[in-house]
């Protein structure tokens, strides 16, 4: 799966700053890879490029555990809100690292990388991303390839939906209040950043997946991956600020494994 780097280059930063004016951006769709420098993305794991095959898993294993932040928790930064303060508030606290009890790290994505076969990915109802109180909710969500993400605007003001993708089509669409939904579709596994140019502190992440062995940590850092075929795998943890941590795991039929994975700044 291709992922976005946590630090953009100067050219990408300049593009982001230029887009933060108050005039609503035009409707725009950019072909996959169009206008996006490969230097701003991570590399694609060759193993992850293999086509996933759904099989019946008998007596699968379970990997569960906690992702912890083992460092001094950053204080975040406060952003002033010169306009739309009636809805957004006079200021916003931007906190990219959310740490709960006992150091549990929220909004990290735990997955098996390069798994070639296993349980079928059975999508539930289309995932929904809401803009409420000038924040995207949830901050990180999963969606299957070929599926649709429904983006809502529950605020009494205009937002815009701007995705930054490499392997999928990027979208930049205005979403005024009262507009029911914008539907986003993705064909390739990728971690896609989404933002609102009108309120530049607003951002979220859409993780496009092609197999079911992904989980987002909750407020305590907990995760569960179930029904895993026996074998050896790479267990990967991704966080938007802290980067990627990998370790090798071996799953035996019917066994449950408890993992504690520690991340830190500069991991």
Coordinates of C-alpha atoms in Angstrom, one line a residue, residues 84 86-89 92 130-137 152-160 175-180 196 199 201-202:
X84 CA -16.7 31.2 10.9
X86 CA -19.7 31.0 15.5
X87 CA -19.5 27.4 14.3
X88 CA -15.8 26.6 14.5
X89 CA -14.9 28.5 17.7
X92 CA -8.8 25.3 17.5
X130 CA -18.8 13.9 8.5
X131 CA -17.8 17.5 8.8
X132 CA -19.2 18.6 12.1
X133 CA -18.0 21.5 14.3
X134 CA -15.3 22.2 11.7
X135 CA -13.7 18.8 12.2
X136 CA -13.7 15.6 10.1
X137 CA -15.3 12.7 12.0
X152 CA -21.4 14.8 4.8
X153 CA -21.5 18.4 5.8
X154 CA -23.4 18.8 9.0
X155 CA -22.2 22.4 9.6
X156 CA -24.2 25.5 8.7
X157 CA -21.4 26.8 6.5
X158 CA -19.5 25.8 3.4
X159 CA -16.6 23.3 3.4
X160 CA -14.7 21.7 0.6
X175 CA -19.7 21.3 -0.3
X176 CA -22.1 24.0 0.8
X177 CA -24.4 23.6 3.8
X178 CA -27.5 21.6 2.8
X179 CA -25.7 19.5 0.2
X180 CA -26.6 16.0 1.1
X196 CA -10.8 21.4 3.8
X199 CA -10.5 25.6 7.2
X201 CA -6.7 22.7 10.3
X202 CA -9.3 20.2 9.1

